[in-house]
Coordinates of C-alpha atoms in Angstrom, one line a residue:
Chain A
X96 CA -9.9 -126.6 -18.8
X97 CA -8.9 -126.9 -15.0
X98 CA -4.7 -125.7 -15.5
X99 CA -2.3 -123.6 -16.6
X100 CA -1.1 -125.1 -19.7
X101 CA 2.6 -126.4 -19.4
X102 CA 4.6 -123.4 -19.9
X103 CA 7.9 -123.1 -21.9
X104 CA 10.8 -126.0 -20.9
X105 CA 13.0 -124.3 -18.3
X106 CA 15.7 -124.2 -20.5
X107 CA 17.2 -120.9 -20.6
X108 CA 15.6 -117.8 -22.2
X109 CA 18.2 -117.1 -24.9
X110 CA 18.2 -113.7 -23.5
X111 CA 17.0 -111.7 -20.4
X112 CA 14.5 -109.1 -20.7
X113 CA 16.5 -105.9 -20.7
X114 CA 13.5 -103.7 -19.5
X115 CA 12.5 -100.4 -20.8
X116 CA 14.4 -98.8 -23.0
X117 CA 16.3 -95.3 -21.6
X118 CA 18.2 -92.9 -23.7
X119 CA 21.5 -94.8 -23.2
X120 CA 20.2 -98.2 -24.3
X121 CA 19.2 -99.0 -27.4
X122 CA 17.8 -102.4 -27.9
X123 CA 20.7 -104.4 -30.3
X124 CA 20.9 -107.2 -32.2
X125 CA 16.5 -108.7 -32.9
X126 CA 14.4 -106.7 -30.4
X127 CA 11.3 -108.5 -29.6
X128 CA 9.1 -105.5 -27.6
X129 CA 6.6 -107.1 -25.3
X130 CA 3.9 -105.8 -23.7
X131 CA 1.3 -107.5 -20.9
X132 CA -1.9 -105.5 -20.5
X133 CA -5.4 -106.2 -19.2
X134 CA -7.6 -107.6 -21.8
X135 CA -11.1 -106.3 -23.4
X136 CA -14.4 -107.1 -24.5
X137 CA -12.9 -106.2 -28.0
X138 CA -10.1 -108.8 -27.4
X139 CA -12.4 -112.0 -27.1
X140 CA -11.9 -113.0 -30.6
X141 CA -8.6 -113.9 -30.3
X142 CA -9.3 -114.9 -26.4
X143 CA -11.2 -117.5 -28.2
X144 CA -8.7 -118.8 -30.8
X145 CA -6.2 -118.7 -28.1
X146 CA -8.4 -121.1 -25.8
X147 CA -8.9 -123.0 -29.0
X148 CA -5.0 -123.2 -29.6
X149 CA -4.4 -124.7 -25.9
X150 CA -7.2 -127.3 -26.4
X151 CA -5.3 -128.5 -29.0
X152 CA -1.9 -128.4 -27.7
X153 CA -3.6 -130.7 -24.5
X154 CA -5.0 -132.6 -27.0
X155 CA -8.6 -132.1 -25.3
X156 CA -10.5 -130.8 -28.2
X157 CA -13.4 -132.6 -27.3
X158 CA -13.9 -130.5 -23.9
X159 CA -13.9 -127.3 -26.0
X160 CA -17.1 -125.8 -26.1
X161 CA -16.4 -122.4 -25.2
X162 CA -17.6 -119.7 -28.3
X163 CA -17.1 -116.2 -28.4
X164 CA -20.5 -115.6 -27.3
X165 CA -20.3 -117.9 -23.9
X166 CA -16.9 -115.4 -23.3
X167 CA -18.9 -112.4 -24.0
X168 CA -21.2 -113.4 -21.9
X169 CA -19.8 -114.3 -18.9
X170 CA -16.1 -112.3 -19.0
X171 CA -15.7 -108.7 -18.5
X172 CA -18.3 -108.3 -15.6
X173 CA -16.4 -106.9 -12.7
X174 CA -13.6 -104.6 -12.4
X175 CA -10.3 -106.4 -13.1
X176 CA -9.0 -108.3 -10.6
X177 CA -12.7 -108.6 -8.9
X178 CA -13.4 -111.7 -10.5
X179 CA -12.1 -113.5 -13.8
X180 CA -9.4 -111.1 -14.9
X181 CA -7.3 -112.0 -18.7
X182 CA -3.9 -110.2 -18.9
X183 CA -2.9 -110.6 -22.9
X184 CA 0.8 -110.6 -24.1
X185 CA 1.4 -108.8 -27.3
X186 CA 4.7 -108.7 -29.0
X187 CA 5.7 -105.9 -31.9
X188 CA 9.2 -105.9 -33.8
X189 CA 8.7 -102.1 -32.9
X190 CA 8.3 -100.2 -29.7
X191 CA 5.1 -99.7 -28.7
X192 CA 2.7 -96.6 -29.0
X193 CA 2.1 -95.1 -26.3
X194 CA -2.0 -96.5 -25.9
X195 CA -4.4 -94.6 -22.8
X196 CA -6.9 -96.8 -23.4
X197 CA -5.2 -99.7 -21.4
X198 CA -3.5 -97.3 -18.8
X199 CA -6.3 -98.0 -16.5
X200 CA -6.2 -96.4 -12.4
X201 CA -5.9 -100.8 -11.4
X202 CA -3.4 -101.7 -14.1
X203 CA -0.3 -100.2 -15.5
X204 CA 0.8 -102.5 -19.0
X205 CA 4.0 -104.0 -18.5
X206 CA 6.6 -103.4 -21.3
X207 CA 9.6 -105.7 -21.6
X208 CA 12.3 -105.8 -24.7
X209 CA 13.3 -109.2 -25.3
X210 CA 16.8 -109.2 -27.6
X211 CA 16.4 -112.4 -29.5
X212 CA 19.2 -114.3 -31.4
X213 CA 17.4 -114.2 -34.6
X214 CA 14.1 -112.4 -36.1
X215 CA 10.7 -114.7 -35.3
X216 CA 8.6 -115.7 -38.0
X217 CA 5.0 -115.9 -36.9
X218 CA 3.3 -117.8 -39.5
X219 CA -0.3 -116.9 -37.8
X220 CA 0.6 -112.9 -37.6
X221 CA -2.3 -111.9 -39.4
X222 CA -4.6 -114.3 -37.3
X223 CA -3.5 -112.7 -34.2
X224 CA -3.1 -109.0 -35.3
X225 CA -4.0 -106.6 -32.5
X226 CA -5.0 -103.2 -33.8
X227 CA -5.6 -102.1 -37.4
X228 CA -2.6 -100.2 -38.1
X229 CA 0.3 -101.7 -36.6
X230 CA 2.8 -104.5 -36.1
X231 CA 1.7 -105.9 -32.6
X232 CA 0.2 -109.4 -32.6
X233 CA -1.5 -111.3 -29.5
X234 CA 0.8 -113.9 -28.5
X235 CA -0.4 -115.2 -25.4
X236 CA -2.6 -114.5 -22.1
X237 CA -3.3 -115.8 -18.5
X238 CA -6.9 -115.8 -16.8
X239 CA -6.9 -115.9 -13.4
X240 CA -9.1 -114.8 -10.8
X241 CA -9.7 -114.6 -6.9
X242 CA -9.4 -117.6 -4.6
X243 CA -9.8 -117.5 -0.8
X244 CA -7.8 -119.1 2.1
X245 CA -9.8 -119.6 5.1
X246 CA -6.9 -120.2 7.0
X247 CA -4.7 -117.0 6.1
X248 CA -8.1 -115.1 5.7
X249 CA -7.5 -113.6 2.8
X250 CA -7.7 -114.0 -0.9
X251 CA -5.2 -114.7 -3.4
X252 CA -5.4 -116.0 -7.3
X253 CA -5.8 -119.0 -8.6
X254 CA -4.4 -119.2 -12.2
X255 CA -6.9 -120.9 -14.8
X256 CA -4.6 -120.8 -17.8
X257 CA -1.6 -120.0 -18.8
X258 CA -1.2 -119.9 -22.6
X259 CA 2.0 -118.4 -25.2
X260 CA 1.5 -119.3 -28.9
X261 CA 4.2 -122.1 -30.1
X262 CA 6.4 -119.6 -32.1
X263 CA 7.1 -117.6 -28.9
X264 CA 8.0 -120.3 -26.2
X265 CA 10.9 -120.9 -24.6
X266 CA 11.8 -117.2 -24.5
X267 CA 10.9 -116.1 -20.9
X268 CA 7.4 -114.6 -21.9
X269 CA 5.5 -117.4 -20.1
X270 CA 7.6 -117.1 -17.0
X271 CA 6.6 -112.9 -17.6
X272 CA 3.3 -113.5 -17.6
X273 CA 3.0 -115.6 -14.3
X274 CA 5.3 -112.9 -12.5
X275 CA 3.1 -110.0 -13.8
X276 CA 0.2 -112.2 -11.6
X277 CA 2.2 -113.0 -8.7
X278 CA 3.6 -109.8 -8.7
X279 CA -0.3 -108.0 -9.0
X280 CA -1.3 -110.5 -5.6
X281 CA 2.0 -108.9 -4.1
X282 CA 0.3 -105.6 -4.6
X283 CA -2.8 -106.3 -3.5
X284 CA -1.8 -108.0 -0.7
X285 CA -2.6 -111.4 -1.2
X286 CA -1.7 -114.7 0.2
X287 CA -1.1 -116.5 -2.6
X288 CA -1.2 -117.8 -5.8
X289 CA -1.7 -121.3 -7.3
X290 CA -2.9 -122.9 -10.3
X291 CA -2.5 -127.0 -11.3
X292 CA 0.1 -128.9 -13.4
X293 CA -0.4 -132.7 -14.7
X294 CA 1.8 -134.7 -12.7
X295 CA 3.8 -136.1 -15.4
X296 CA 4.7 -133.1 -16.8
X297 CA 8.0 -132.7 -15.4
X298 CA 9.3 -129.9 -17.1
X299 CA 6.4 -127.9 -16.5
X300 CA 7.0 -128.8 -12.6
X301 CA 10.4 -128.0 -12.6
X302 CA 10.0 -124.6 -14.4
X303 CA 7.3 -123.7 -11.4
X304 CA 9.4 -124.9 -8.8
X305 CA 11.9 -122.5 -10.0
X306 CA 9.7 -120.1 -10.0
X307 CA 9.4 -120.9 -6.0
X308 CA 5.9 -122.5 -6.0
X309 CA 5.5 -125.9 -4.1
X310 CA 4.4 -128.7 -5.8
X311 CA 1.3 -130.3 -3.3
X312 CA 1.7 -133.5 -3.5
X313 CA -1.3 -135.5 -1.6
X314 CA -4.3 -133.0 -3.1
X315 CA -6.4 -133.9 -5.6
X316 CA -9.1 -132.3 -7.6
X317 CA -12.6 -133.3 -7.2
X318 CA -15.3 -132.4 -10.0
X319 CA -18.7 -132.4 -10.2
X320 CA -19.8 -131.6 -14.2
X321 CA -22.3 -132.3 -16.9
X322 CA -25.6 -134.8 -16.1
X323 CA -24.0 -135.4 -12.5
X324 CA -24.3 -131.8 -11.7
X325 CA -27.3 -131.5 -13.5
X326 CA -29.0 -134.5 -10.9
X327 CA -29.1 -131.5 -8.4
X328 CA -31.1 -129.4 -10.2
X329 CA -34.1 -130.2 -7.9
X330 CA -32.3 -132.4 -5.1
X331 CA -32.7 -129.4 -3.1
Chain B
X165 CA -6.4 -123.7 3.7
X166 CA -6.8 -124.9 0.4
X167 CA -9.3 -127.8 0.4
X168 CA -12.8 -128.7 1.7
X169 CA -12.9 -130.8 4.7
X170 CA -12.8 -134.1 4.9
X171 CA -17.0 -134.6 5.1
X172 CA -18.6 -137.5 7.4
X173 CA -17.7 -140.5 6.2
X174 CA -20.1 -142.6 4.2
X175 CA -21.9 -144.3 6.3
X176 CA -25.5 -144.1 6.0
X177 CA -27.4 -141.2 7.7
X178 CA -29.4 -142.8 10.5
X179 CA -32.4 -140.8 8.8
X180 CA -33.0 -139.3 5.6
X181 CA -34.1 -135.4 5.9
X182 CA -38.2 -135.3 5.4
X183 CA -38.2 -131.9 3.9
X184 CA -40.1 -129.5 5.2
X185 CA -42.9 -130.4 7.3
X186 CA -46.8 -129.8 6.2
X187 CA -50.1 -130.1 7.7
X188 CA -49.8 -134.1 7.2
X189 CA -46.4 -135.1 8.2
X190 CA -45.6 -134.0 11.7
X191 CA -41.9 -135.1 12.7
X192 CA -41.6 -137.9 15.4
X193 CA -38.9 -139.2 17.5
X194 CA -36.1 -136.5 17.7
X195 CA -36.2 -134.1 14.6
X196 CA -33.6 -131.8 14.1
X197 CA -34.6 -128.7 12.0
X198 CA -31.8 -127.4 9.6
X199 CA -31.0 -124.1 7.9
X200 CA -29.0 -123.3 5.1
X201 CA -28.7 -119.6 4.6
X202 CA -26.2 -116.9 3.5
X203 CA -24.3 -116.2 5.9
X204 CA -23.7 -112.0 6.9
X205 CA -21.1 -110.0 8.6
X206 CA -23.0 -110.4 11.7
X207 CA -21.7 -114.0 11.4
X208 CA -17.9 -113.9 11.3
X209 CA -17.2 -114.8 14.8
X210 CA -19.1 -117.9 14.2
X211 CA -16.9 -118.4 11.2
X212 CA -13.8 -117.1 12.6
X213 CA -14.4 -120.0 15.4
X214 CA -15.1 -122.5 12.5
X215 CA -12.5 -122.2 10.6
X216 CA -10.0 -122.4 13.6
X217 CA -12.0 -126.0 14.7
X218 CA -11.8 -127.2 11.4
X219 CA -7.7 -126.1 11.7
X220 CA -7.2 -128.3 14.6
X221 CA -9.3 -130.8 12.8
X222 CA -7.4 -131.5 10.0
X223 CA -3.8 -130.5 12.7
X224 CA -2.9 -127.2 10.5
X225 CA -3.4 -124.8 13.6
X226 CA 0.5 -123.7 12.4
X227 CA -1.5 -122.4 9.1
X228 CA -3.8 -120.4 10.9
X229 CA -3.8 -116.8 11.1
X230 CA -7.1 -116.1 10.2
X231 CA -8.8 -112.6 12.3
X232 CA -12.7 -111.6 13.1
X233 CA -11.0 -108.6 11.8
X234 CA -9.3 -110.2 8.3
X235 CA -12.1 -112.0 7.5
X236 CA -14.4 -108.9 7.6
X237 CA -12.2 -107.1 5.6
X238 CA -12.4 -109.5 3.0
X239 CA -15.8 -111.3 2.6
X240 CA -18.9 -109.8 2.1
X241 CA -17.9 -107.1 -0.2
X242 CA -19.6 -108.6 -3.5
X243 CA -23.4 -109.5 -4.1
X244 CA -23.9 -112.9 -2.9
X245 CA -22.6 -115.7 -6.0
X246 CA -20.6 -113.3 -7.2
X247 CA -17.4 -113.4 -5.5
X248 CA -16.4 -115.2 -1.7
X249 CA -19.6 -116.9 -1.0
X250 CA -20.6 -118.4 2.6
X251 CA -23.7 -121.1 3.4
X252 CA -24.5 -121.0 7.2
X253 CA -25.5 -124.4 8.9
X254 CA -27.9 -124.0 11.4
X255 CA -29.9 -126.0 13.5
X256 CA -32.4 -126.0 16.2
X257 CA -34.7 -128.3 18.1
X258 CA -37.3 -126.4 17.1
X259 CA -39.0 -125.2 13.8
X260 CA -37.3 -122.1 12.7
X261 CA -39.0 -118.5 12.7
X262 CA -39.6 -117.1 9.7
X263 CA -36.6 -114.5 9.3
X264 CA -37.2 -112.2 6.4
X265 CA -33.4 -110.9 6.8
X266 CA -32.3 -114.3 5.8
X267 CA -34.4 -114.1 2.5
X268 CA -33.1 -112.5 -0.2
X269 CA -33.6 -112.1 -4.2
X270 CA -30.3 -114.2 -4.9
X271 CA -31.3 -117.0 -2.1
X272 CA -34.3 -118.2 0.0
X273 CA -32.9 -120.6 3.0
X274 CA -33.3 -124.2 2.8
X275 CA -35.0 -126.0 5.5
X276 CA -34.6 -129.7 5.8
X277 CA -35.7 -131.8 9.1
X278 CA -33.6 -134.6 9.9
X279 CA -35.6 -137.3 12.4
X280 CA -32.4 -139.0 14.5
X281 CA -32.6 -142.0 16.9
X282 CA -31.8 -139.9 19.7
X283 CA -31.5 -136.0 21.1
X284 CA -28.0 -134.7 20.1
X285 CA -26.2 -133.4 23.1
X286 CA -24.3 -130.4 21.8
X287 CA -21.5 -129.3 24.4
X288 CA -20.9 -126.1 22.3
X289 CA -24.6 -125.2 22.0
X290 CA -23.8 -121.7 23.7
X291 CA -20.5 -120.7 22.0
X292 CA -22.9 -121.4 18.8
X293 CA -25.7 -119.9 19.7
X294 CA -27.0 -117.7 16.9
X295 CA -29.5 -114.9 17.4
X296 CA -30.1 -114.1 21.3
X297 CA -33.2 -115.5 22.0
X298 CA -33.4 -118.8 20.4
X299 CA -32.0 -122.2 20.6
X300 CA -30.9 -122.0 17.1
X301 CA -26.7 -122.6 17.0
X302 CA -24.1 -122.9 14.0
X303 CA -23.4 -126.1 13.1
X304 CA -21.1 -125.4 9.9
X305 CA -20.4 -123.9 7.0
X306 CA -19.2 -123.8 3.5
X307 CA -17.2 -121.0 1.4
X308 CA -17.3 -121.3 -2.4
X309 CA -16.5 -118.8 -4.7
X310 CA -16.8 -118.7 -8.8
X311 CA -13.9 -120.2 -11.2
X312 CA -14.2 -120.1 -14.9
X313 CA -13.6 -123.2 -17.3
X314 CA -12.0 -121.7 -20.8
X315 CA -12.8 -124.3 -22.5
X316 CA -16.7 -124.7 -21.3
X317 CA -16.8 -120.8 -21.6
X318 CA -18.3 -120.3 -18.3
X319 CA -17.8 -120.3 -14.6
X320 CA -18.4 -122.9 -11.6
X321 CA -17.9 -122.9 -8.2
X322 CA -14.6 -123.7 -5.9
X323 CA -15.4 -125.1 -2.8
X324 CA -13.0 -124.0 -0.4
X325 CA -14.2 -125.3 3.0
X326 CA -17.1 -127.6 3.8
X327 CA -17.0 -127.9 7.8
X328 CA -19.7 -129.3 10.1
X329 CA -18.7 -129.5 14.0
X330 CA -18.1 -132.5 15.2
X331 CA -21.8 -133.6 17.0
X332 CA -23.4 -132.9 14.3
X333 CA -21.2 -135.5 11.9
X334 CA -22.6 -138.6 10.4
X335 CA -26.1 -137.4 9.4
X336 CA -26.1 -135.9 6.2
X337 CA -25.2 -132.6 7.0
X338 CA -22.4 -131.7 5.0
X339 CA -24.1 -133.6 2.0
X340 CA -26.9 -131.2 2.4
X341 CA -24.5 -128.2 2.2
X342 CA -22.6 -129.5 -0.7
X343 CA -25.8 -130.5 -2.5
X344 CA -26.9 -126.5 -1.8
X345 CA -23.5 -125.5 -3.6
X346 CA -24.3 -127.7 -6.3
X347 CA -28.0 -127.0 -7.1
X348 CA -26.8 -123.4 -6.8
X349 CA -24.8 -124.0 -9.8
X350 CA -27.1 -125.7 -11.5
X351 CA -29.9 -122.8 -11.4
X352 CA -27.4 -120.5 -12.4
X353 CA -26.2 -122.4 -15.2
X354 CA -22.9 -123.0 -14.5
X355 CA -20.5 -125.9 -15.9
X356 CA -18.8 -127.6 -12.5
X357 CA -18.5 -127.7 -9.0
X358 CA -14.6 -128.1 -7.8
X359 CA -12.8 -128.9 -4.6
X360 CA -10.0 -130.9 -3.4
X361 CA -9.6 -133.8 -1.1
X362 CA -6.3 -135.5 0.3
X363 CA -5.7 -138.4 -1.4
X364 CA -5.6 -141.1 1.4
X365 CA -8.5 -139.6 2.8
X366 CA -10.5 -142.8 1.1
X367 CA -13.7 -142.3 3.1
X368 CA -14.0 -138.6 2.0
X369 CA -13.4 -139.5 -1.6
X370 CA -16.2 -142.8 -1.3
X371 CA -18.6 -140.0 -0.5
X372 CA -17.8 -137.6 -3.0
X373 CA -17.4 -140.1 -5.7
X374 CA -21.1 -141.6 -4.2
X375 CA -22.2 -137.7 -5.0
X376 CA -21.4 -138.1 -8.6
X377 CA -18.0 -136.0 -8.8
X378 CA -14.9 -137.1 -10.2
X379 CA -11.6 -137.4 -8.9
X380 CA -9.0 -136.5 -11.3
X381 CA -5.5 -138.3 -10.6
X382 CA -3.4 -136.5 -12.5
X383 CA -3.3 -132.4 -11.7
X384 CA -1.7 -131.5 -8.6
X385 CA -1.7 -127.9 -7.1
X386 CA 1.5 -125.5 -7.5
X387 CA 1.4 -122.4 -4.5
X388 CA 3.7 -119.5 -4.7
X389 CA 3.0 -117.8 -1.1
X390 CA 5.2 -116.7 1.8
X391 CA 9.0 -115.4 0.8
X392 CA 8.3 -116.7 -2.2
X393 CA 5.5 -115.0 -3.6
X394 CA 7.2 -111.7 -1.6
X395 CA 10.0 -112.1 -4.0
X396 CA 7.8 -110.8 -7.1
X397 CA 6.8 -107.8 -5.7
X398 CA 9.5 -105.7 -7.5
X399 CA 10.4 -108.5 -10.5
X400 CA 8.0 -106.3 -12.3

C-alpha cells in the first residue's frame, strides 16, 4: 500500500500513558504495559500477518501480494533508520523483561503503561504471541523510511504504514507509535515527516492535524506500476 | 520540496532522440548529445544551483534553505540505488568523451542525441559548465530515492525532483530522465515508480498520464515539520 492506514478516531484515549513505572507508582486499576521496539528478521511472520490484517481493513486484498519471503528478502538490509526501518508495538498485561537484544546503540525501546478501564480480550493472542515464554503479543507496527527535501537539504521520513490490531485502537497506541517516529526525525535532525491519508477519511485527518501535521491539499500521487512500468524495461 | 517539477509540457519534441550514433547514422542539422549519469560530490554546486532555479520556478524561494554544505552532508553517503539517489543531465554540442569515472558497476551513462531545428543558445552555458575543458554543461537533474510497498513486498522509487533548466525545455529531456528512473526500477525489479504533481498543473499530469502512470485522486500528503515536528522531541 501507498499510506498510513487510518489510525484510531480522535476520540479520547480512555486514559493517558502514565510512563515508566517508579517506586512510588504503581500502575492501578487494568495496566496495559506497552512497548515500541525496532523490529527483526525473526519478527516477519507476524510483519506479514499484520500487512495482511491492513489489506483487509482497506479492503484492498487484491493488491496484497507481499509473502514472507519478498519481506525477507528485501527488509532488514541497512542499519535501522538507513533505509526501510519497522518499529513493532507489543503489549503484555505484565511489565516487561528487561530484553538486550533490542537495546541497540541506534534505538532505545520505548515503554509506556496504559491504565485501561477494563481487561482487553485479544481473541488473536496466540496468533500474535511474541516470545515463547511470555505474555507479550504483537499489536501493531509502523514502517517508515528516509525521504529527502531538496529544498530544506536534508532528509526526513516518510511513513509507509501505520498499523494497530482492532482490539487495541482507540487507546492512544497509534498516536504512540507516530510520536516515537516523529520524535526519532527530532533526533536525528530531520526535516520532516509525512506520510498520506485518503481524503475522505475525516477522522483520520482530524487525528493528524492534531497531531500538528498539515494536510496538503493540491498534491497528488502519481504512480507508475505493473505492465506500464514494465514498458521501460528496454525504452532506455 | 516535496514533489517533482512540473516537466515540459506535452507538446511533441521537435525530434525524437536517435540513440547513439554508429558508423551509419551520422547526426545532421543541430544534434544535441545527452548524458545521463550519476551524479558525485564533485557535482553539488551544480545541484545546489538547481535546486534553487527550480525554487524560483515553482515561487517557493521562501522554502529554500538548501547549502553546498547541507547537501554534502547528506547525499552521497550510501551506494548508488540504495539510498538518496541523483541522475545528472548533461549535454554538449559535441560527442562526449568516454569518462570511465562516470562508469560504474551499478550504472553505465546513457547517451541519447537529440537532432533540433536549430542551435540552442544557452545564456547559462558557463555557470553550467561541467568538467574544465569541455563544452559539456548541466542541464538538470533528478533525485529518487527507494520506498517500500507492504503490500507488493518490495521497494520502488520516489521521485523527488525532476528539473531541466529552462533552454533546454520542450524536447524530451525530462522524459528521458524519468524514463532512466523508471527502467532503473525495472532492472532491479522493483514494483512502482512514485511522485507527485499539483493538481491544476494539467499539462504536467497529460504527460505523466501519456508515460503510463496513474494519478491517484484520493491520498493527500500530511507533513509534521517546523514547530511542530520540534514539539516531539521530548514526547518520548
Amino acid at each position: 500500500m501507498a499510506a498510513a492506514a487510518p489510525p484510531p478516531p480522535p476520540t479520547p484515549a480512555p486514559s493517558a500513558p502514565t510512563g515508566l513505572p517508579d517506586s512510588d507508582s504503581t500502575p492501578v486499576g487494568h495496566p496495559l504495559f506497552t512497548r515500541i521496539r525496532l523490529a527483526t528478521p525473526l519478527d516477519i511472520p507476524h510483519i506479514h500477518k499484520l500487512i495482511h490484517q491492513m489489506a483487509i481493513f482497506e479492503k484492498l486484498t487484491h493488491l496484497f501480494t507481499a509473502t514472507e519471503s519478498s519481506l525477507a528478502s528485501t527488509l532488514f538490509k541497512s542499519p535501522p533508520f538507513q533505509s526501510f526501518t519497522i518499529f513493532l508495538l507489543e503489549v503484555s498485561a505484565h511489565p516487561f523483561e528487561k530484553d538486550s537484544n533490542f537495546h541497540s546503540q541506534s534505538f532505545t525501546p520505548i515503554e509506556r503503561i496504559f491504565n485501561l478501564d477494563h481487561t482487553l480480550i485479544d481473541p488473536e493472542a496466540e496468533t500474535f504471541k511474541s516470545g515463547i515464554n511470555s505474555d507479550v503479543v504483537v499489536a501493531g507496527f509502523v514502517l517508515f523510511f528516509p525521504n529527502f527535501s531538496t529544498f530544506l537539504g536534508k532528509p526526513g521520513f516518510y511513513v509507509e504504514d501505520l498499523f494497530v490490531r482492532e482490539c487495541y485502537r482507540r487507546k492512544g497506541l497509534g498516536k504512540l507509535l507516530l510520536s516515537a517516529v516523529a520524535s526519532q526525525a527530532v533526533k536525528m535532525e530531520y526535516g520532516r515527516v509525512e506520510w498520506v491519508v485518503l481524503d475522505w477519511n475525516v477522522n483520520a485527518i482530524k487525528f493528524y492535524e492534531e497531531m500538528g501535521a498539515n494536510v496538503l491539499p493540491e498534491w497528488r500521487i502519481c504512480r507508475l506500476t505493473g505492465p506500464a512500468l514494465e514498458a521501460y524495461r528496454d525504452a532506455i
